[in-house]
Coordinates of C-alpha atoms and ligand atoms in Angstrom, one line a residue:
X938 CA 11.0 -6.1 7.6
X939 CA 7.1 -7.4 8.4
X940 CA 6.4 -6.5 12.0
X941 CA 5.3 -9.7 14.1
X942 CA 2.3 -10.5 15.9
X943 CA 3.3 -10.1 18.8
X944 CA 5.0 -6.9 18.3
X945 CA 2.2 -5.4 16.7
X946 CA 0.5 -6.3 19.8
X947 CA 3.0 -4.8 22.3
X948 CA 3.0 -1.9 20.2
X949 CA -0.9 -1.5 20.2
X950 CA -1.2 -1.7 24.0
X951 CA 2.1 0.5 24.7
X952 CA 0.2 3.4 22.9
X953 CA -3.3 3.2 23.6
X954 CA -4.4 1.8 20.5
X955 CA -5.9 -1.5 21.6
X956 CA -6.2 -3.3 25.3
X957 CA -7.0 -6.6 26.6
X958 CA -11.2 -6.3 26.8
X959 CA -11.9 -6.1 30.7
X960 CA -8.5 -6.5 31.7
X961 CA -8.9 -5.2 34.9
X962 CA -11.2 -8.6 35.7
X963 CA -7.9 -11.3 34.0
X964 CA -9.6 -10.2 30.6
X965 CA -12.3 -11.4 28.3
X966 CA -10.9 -13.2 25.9
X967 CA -10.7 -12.6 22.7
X968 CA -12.2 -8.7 23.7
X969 CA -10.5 -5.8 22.7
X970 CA -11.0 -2.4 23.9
X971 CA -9.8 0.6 21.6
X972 CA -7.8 3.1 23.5
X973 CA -7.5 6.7 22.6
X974 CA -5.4 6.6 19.5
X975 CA -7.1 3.3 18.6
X976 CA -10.8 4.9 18.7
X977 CA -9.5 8.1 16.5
X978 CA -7.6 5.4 14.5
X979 CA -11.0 3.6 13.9
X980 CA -13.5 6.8 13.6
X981 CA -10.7 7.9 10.7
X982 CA -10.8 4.4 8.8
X983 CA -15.0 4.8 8.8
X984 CA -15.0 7.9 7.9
X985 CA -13.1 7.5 4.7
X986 CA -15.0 4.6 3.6
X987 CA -18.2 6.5 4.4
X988 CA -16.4 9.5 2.1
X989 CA -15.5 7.5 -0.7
X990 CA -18.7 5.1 -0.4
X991 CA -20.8 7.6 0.5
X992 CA -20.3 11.1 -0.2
X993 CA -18.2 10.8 -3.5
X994 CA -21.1 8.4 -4.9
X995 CA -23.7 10.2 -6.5
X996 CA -25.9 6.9 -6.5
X997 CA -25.1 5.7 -2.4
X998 CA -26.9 6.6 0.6
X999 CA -26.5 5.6 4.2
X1000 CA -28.0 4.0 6.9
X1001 CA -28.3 2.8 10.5
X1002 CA -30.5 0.3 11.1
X1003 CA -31.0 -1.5 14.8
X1004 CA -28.5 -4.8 15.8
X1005 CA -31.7 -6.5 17.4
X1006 CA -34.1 -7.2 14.7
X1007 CA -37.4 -9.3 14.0
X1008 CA -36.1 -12.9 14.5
X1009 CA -38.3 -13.5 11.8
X1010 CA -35.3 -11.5 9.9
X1011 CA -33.1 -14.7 10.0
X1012 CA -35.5 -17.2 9.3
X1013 CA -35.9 -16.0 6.3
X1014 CA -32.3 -14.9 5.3
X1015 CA -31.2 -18.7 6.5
X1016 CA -29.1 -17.7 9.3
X1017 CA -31.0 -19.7 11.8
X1018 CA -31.0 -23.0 10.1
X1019 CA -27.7 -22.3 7.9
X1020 CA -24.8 -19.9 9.6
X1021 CA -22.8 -22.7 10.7
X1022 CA -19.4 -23.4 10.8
X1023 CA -18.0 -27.1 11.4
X1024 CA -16.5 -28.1 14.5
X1025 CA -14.4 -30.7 15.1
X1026 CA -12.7 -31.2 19.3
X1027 CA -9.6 -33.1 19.8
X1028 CA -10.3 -35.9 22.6
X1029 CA -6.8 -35.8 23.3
X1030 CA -6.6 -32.0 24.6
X1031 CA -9.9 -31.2 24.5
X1032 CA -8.9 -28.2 21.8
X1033 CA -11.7 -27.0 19.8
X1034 CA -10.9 -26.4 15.7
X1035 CA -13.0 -25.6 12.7
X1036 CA -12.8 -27.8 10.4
X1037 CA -12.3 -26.3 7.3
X1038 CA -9.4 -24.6 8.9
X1039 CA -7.7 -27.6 9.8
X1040 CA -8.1 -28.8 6.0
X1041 CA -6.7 -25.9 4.3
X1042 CA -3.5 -26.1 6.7
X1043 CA -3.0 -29.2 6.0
X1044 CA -3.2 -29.0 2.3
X1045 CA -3.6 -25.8 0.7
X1046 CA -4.6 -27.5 -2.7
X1047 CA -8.0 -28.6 -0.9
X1048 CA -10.5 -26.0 -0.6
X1049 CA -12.5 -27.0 2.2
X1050 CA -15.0 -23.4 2.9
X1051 CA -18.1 -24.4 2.1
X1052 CA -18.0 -28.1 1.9
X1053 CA -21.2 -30.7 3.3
X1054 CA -20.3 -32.1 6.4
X1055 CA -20.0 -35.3 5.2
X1056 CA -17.7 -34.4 2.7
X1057 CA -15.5 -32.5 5.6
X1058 CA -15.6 -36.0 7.1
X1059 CA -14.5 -37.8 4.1
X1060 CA -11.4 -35.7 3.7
X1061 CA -10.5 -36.1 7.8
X1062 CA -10.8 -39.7 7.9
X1063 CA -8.5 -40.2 4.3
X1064 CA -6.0 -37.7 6.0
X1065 CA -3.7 -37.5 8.6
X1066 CA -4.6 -34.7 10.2
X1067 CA -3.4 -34.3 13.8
X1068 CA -4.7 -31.6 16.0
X1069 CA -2.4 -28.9 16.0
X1070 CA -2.5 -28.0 19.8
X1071 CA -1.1 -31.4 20.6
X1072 CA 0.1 -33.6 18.1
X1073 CA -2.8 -36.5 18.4
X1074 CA -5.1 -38.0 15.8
X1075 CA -8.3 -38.3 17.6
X1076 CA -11.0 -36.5 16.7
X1077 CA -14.9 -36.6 17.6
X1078 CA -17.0 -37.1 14.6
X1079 CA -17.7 -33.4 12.7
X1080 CA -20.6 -30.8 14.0
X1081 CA -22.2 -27.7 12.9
X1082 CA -22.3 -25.0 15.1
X1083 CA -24.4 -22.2 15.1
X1084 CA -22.6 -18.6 14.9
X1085 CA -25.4 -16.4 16.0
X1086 CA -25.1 -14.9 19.6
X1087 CA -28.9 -15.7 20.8
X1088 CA -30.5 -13.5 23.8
X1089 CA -33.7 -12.5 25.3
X1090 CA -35.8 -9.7 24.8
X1091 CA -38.3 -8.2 27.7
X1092 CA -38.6 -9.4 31.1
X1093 CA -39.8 -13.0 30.7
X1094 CA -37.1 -15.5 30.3
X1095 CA -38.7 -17.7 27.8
X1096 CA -37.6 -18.9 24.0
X1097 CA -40.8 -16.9 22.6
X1098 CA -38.7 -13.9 23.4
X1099 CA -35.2 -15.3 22.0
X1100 CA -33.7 -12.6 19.7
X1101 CA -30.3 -12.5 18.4
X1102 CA -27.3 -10.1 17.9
X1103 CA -27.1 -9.3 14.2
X1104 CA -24.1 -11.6 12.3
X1105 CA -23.9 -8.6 9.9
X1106 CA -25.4 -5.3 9.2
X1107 CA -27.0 -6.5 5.6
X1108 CA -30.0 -7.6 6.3
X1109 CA -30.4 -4.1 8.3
X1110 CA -30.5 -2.9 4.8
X1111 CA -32.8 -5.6 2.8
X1112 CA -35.3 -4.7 5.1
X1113 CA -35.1 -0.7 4.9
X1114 CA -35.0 -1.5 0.8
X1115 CA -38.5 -0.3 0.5
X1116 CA -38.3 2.8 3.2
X1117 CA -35.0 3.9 1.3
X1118 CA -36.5 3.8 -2.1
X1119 CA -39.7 5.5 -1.2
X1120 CA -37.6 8.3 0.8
X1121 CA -34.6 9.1 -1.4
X1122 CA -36.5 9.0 -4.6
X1123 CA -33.4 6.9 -6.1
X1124 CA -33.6 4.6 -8.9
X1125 CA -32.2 1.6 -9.7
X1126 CA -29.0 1.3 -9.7
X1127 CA -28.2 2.6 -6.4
X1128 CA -27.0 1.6 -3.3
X1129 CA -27.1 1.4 0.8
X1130 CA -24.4 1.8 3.0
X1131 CA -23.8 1.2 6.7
X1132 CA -21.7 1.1 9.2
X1133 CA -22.0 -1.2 12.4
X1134 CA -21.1 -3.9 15.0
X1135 CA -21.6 -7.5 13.8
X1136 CA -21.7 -10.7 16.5
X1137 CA -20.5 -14.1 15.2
X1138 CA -20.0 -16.8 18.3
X1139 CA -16.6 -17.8 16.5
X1140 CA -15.3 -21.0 17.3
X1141 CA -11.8 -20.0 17.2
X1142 CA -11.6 -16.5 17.5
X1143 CA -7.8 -15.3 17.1
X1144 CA -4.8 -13.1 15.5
X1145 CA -5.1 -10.5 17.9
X1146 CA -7.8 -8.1 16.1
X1147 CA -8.6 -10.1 13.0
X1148 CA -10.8 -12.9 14.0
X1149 CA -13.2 -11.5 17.0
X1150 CA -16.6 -12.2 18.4
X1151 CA -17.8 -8.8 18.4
X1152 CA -16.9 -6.6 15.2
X1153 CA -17.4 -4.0 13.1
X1154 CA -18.1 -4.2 9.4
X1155 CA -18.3 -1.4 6.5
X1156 CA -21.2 -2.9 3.9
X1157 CA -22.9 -1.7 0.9
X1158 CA -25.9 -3.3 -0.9
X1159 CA -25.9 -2.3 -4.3
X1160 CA -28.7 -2.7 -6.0
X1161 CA -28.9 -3.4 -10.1
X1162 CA -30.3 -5.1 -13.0
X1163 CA -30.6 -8.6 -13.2
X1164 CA -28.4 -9.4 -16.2
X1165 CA -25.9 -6.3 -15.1
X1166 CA -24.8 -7.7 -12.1
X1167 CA -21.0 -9.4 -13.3
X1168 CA -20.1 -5.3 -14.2
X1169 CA -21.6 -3.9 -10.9
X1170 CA -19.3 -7.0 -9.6
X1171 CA -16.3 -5.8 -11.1
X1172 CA -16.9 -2.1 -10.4
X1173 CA -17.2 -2.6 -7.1
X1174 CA -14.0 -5.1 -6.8
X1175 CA -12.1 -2.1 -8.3
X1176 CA -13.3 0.4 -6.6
X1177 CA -12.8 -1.1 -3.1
X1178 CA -9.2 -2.5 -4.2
X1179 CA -8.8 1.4 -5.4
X1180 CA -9.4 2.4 -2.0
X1181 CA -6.9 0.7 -0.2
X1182 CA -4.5 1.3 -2.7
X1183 CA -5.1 5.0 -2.2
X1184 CA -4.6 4.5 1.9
X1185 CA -1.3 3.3 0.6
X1186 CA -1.2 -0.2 0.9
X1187 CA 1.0 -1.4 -1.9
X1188 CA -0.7 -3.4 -4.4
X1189 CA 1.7 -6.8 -4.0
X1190 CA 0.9 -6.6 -0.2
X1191 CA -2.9 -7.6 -1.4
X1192 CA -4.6 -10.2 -4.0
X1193 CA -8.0 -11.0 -5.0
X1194 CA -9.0 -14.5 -4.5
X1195 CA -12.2 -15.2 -6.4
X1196 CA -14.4 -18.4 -5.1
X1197 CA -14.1 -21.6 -7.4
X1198 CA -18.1 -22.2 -8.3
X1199 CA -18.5 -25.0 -6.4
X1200 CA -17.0 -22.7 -3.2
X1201 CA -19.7 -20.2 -3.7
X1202 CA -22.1 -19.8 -1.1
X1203 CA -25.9 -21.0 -2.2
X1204 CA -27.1 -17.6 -2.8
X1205 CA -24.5 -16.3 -4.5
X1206 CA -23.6 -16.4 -8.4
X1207 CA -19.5 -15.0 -8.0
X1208 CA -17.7 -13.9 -5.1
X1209 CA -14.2 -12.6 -4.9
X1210 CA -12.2 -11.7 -1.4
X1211 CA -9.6 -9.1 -0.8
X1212 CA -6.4 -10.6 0.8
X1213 CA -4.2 -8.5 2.5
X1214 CA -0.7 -10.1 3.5
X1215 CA -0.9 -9.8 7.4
X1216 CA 1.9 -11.4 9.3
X1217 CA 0.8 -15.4 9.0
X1218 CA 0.4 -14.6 5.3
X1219 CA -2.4 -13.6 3.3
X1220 CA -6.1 -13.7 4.7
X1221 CA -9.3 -12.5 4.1
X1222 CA -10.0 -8.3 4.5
X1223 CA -13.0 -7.7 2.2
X1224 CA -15.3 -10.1 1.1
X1225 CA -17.2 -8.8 -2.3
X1226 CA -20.4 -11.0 -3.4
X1227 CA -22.6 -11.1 -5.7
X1228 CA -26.0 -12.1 -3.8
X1229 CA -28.0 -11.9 -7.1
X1230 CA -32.0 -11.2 -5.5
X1231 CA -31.8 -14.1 -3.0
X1232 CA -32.1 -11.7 0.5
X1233 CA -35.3 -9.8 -1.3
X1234 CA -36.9 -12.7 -2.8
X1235 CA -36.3 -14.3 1.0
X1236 CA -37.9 -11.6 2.8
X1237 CA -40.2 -11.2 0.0
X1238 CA -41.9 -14.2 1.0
X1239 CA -41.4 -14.7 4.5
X1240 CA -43.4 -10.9 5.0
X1241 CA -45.4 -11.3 2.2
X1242 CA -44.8 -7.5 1.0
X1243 CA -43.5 -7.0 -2.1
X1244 CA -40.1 -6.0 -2.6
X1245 CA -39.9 -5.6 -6.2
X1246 CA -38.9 -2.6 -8.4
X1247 CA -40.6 -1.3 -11.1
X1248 CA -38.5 0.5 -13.9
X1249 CA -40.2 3.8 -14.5
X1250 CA -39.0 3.5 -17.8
X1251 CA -40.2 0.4 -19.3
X1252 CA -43.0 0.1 -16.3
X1253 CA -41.5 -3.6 -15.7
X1254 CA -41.2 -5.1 -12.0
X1255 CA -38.2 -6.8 -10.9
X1256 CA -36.6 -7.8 -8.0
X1257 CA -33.2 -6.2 -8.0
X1258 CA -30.0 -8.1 -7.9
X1259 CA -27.5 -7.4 -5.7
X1260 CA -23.9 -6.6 -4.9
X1261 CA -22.4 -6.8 -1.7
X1262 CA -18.7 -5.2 -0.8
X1263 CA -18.6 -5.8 2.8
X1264 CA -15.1 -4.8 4.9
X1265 CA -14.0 -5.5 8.7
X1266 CA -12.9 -2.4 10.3
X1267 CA -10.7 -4.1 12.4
X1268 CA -9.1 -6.3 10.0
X1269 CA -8.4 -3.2 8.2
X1270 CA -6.8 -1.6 11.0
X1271 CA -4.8 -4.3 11.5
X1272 CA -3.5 -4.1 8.2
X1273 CA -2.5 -0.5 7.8
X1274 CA -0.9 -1.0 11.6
X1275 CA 1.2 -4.0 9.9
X1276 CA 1.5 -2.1 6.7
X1277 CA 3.1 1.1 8.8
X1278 CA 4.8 0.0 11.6
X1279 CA 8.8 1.0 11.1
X1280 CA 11.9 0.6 13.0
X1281 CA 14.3 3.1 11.2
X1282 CA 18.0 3.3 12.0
X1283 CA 19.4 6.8 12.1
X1284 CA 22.3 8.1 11.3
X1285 CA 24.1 8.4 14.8
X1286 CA 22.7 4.4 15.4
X1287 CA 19.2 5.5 17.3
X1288 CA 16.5 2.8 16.2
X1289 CA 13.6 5.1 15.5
X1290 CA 9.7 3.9 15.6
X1291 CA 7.4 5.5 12.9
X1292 CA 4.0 4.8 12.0
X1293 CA 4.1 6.0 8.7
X1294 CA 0.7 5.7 7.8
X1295 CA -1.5 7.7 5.7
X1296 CA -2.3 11.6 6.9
X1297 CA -5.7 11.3 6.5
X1298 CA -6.1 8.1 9.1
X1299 CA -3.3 9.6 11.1
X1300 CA -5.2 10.1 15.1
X1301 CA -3.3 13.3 15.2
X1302 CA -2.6 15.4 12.4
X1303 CA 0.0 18.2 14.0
X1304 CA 1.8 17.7 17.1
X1305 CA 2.0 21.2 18.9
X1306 CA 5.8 21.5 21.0
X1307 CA 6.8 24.5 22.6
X1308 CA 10.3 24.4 23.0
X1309 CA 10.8 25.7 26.3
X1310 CA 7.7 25.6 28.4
X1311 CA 8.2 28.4 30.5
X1312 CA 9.2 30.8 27.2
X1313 CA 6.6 29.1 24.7
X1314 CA 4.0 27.8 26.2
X1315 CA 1.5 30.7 26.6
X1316 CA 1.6 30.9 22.5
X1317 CA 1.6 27.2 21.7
X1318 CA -1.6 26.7 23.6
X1319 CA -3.2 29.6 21.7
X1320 CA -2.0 27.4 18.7
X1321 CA -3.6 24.7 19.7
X1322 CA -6.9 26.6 20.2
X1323 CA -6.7 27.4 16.8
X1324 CA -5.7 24.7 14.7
X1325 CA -8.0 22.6 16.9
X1326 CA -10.7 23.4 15.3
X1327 CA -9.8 22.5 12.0
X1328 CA -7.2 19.1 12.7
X1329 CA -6.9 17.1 15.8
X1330 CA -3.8 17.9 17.7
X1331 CA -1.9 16.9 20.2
X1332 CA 0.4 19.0 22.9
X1333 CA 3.6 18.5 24.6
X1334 CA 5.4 20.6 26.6
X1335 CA 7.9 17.8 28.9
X1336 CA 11.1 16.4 28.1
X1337 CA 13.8 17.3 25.2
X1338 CA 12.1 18.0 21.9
X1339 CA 14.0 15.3 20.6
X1340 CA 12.2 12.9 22.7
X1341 CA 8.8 14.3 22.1
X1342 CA 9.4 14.4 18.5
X1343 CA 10.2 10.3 18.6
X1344 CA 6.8 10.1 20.4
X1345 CA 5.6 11.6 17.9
X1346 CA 6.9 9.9 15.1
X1347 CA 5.9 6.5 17.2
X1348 CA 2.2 6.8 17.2
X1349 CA 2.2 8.3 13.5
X1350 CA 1.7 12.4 13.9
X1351 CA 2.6 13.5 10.5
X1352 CA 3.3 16.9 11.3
X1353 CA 4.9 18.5 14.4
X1354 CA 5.2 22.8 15.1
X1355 CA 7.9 23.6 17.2
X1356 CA 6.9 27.2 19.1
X1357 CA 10.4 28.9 19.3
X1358 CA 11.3 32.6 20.2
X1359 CA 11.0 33.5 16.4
X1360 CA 7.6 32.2 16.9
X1361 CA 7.2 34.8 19.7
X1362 CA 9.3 37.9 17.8
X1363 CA 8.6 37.0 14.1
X1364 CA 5.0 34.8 14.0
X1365 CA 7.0 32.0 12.3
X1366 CA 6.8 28.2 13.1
X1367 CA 9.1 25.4 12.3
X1368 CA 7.0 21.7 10.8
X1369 CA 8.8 19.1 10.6
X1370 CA 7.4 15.9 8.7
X1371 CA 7.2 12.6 10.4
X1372 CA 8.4 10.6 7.2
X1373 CA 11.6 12.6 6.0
X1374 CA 12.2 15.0 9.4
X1375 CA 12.6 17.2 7.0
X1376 CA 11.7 20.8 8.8
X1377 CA 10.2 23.9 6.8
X1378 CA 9.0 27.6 8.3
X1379 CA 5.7 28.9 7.9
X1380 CA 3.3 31.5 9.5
X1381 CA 0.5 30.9 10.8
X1382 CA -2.0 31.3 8.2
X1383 CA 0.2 28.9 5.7
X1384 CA 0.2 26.1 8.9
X1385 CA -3.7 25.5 8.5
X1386 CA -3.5 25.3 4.6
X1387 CA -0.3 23.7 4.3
X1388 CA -1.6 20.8 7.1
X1389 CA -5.2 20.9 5.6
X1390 CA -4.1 20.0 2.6
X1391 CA -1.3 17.5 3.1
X1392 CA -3.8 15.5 5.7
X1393 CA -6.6 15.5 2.9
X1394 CA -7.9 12.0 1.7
Ligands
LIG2072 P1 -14.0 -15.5 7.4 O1 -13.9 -16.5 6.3 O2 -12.6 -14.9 7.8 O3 -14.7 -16.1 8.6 P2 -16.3 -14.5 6.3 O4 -16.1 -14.8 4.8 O5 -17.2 -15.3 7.1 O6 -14.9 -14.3 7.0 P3 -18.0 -12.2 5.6 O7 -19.2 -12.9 6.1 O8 -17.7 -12.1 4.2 O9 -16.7 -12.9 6.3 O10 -17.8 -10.8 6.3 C1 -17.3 -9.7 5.7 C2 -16.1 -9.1 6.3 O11 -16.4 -8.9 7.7 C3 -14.9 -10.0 6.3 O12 -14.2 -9.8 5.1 C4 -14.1 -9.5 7.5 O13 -13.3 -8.3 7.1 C5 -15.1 -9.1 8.5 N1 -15.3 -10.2 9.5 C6 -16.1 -11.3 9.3 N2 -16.0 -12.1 10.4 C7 -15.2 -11.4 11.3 C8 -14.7 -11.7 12.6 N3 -15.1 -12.7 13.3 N4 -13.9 -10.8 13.2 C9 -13.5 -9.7 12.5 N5 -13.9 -9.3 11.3 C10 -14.7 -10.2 10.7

């Protein structure tokens, strides 16, 4: 069975994964503050990606460009004039609603993202849509509203120094093109990754993690070959699908859904999104798109520097097309909590909770447990210094090992080493695996390779 919302939720903030943003203060809302299993969590999910994205590709490289940039930056990439979503307020209840969202609820067969306003209007007045909050059909006419979080730059308080908070890390990465080129001596094709916080004033932020204000996204830039583009596409749907399949999300828990053409976003000539089937069914994860050379030729001529590549093997300049795999790190975290999340009933009729999520994003690999503090505890702390500094560990030496070990189990420790007297007399340590509690015995030196290797990604 699916784990609900508001389980997940409970869950989250029982553990220290995720709490209410400035709780202390009746909250922020909509903020979300990652707690110490939720920060490791997170660190674990970016790191893979940067692995597999990164390090694994002999063609990526990374980056980390600033979140305030040039305002002139979104002039020209059409955020200013163009990052709108449309809103739509209930008279009745004074509730808020993007509009698009109230279409596709109300009939999945319309597609409504991406739509003209007047269109959006169209469809509203032939419906009978009612606002969802409270039941009434009457609406204010239909606005665009502008999803970039504006603020000042400096000490003068004036709009010549309005900058804004980036809506993604891409453009981070148009603009470095040329400094990355030069620098890394890479050719074409090849591409940029980054990591970093994204801002988008959402209109109705919601779902716990999944629809925020202030996020984090994974995004690569690949750059190709005009004409090569649909199989750098492809490649790149695979090979992000591949990943998630590999942090074991099973593959009928996710779906492509690739953009109908008249869906697709002006700049873009295909664009496909990774669904993951979170508890209200399945919604968007990882948005892959094709941006063929729109962001280059934009800032190509709003800087006036050329941003064109010349093939060193037929000397012919180009501006390079691009393809754009670009993941929420909370969204995905969201998923693999929904994904792992177990209630298991034991044998003797004890519900256990497991997170049985993948070693490698586990926050801690081993749990370290002497069995009787007094006894074991001088041993498992030298333990701990050691494996320490090659797995992130936890230790407990209060309550039943029983207990501890349902702690364990609870926040998703794959491993735990029970320190015993044969530790003491014989150097030998009982693991016992999160999934089966299966237990095994192994010294010392076989504990770092056997935990190294079954926590590997
Ligand atoms: P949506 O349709 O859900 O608003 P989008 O299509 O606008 O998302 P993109 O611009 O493609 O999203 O951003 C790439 C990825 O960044 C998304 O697939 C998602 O994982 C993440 N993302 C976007 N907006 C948010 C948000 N407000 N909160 C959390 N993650 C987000």
């Amino acid at each position: 069975m699916k784990i609900t919302m508001e389980q997940l939720t409970h869950y989250a903030k029982n553990y220290g994964f995720v709490f209410q943003g400035s709780e202390l203060y009746g909250g922020l809302a909509n903020t979300w503050d990652y707690g110490p299993l939720g920060v490791t969590l997170k660190n674990n999910i970016k790191a893979l990606w940067w692995k597999r994205f990164v390090q694994e590709s002999p063609v990526n490289v990374g980056l980390d460009s600033a979140i305030l940039m040039n305002p002139k930056t979104w002039e020209a990439s059409g955020h200013l004039s163009g990052f709108n979503d449309p809103l739509i307020d209930c008279k009745a209840c004074k509730a808020r609603h993007r509009v698009d969202h109230l279409i596709d609820a109300f009939d999945r067969t319309i597609s409504a993202d991406g739509l003209s306003i007047e269109r959006l209007q169209e469809i509203i007045d032939g419906s009978t849509i009612k606002c969802p909050a409270c039941g009434v059909r009457d609406f204010t006419p239909i606005r665009q509203f502008n999803l970039m979080f504006k603020t000042s730059q400096g000490a003068l308080d004036d709009h010549s120094h309005d900058i804004y908070l980036r809506p993604e890390t891409a453009q981070g990465i148009f603009l470095n093109f040329k400094n990355v080129l030069r620098t890394s001596r890479k050719k074409i094709p090849f591409g940029i990754a980054q990591i970093g916080k994204s801002f988008r004033n959402e209109i109705t932020p919601g779902n716990f993690i999944f629809r925020t204000r202030e996020f984090e996204q994974c995004e690569l830039e690949f750059f190709c070959e005009p004409g090569t583009e649909m199989d750098w596409f492809n490649y790149w749907k695979k090979a992000s699908m591949q990943f998630l399949l590999d942090l074991n999300i099973p593959q009928d828990h996710l779906n492509f859904s690739d953009h109908a053409p008249e869906k697709l976003s002006h700049y873009s000539n295909a664009t496909s999104d990774i669904e993951y089937q979170f508890a209200w069914g399945f919604d968007e994860l990882w948005g892959i798109a094709s941006r063929t050379d729109y962001d280059l030729k934009q800032h190509q001529a709003h800087s006036g520097e050329s941003l064109e590549y010349m093939d060193p093997m037929t000397n012919q300049k180009y501006l390079p097309y691009v393809i754009e795999p670009s993941l929420g790190v909370e969204r995905l975290f969201l998923a693999l909590l929904t994904e792992a999340y177990e209630e298991e009933t034991l044998d003797n009729g004890d519900i256990r909770t497991v997170l049985k999520i993948h070693p490698a994003l586990a926050p801690y690999k081993v749990a370290i447990l002497p069995l009787i503090k007094k006894r074991h505890a001088a041993q498992a702390q030298t333990l701990f210094e050691t494996l320490s500094k090659h797995v992130t560990c936890s230790y407990d030496d209060t309550g039943n090992i029983g207990r501890r070990y349902r702690r364990c189990d609870a926040i998703g420790t794959p491993f735990a080493i029970t320190i015993d007297d044969d530790s003491l007399n014989k150097g030998t340590y009982t693991l016992r695996m999160r999934d089966t509690m299966a237990q095994i015995t192994l010294s010392e030196p076989q504990l770092i390779e056997y935990i190294q290797k079954h926590t590997a990604f």
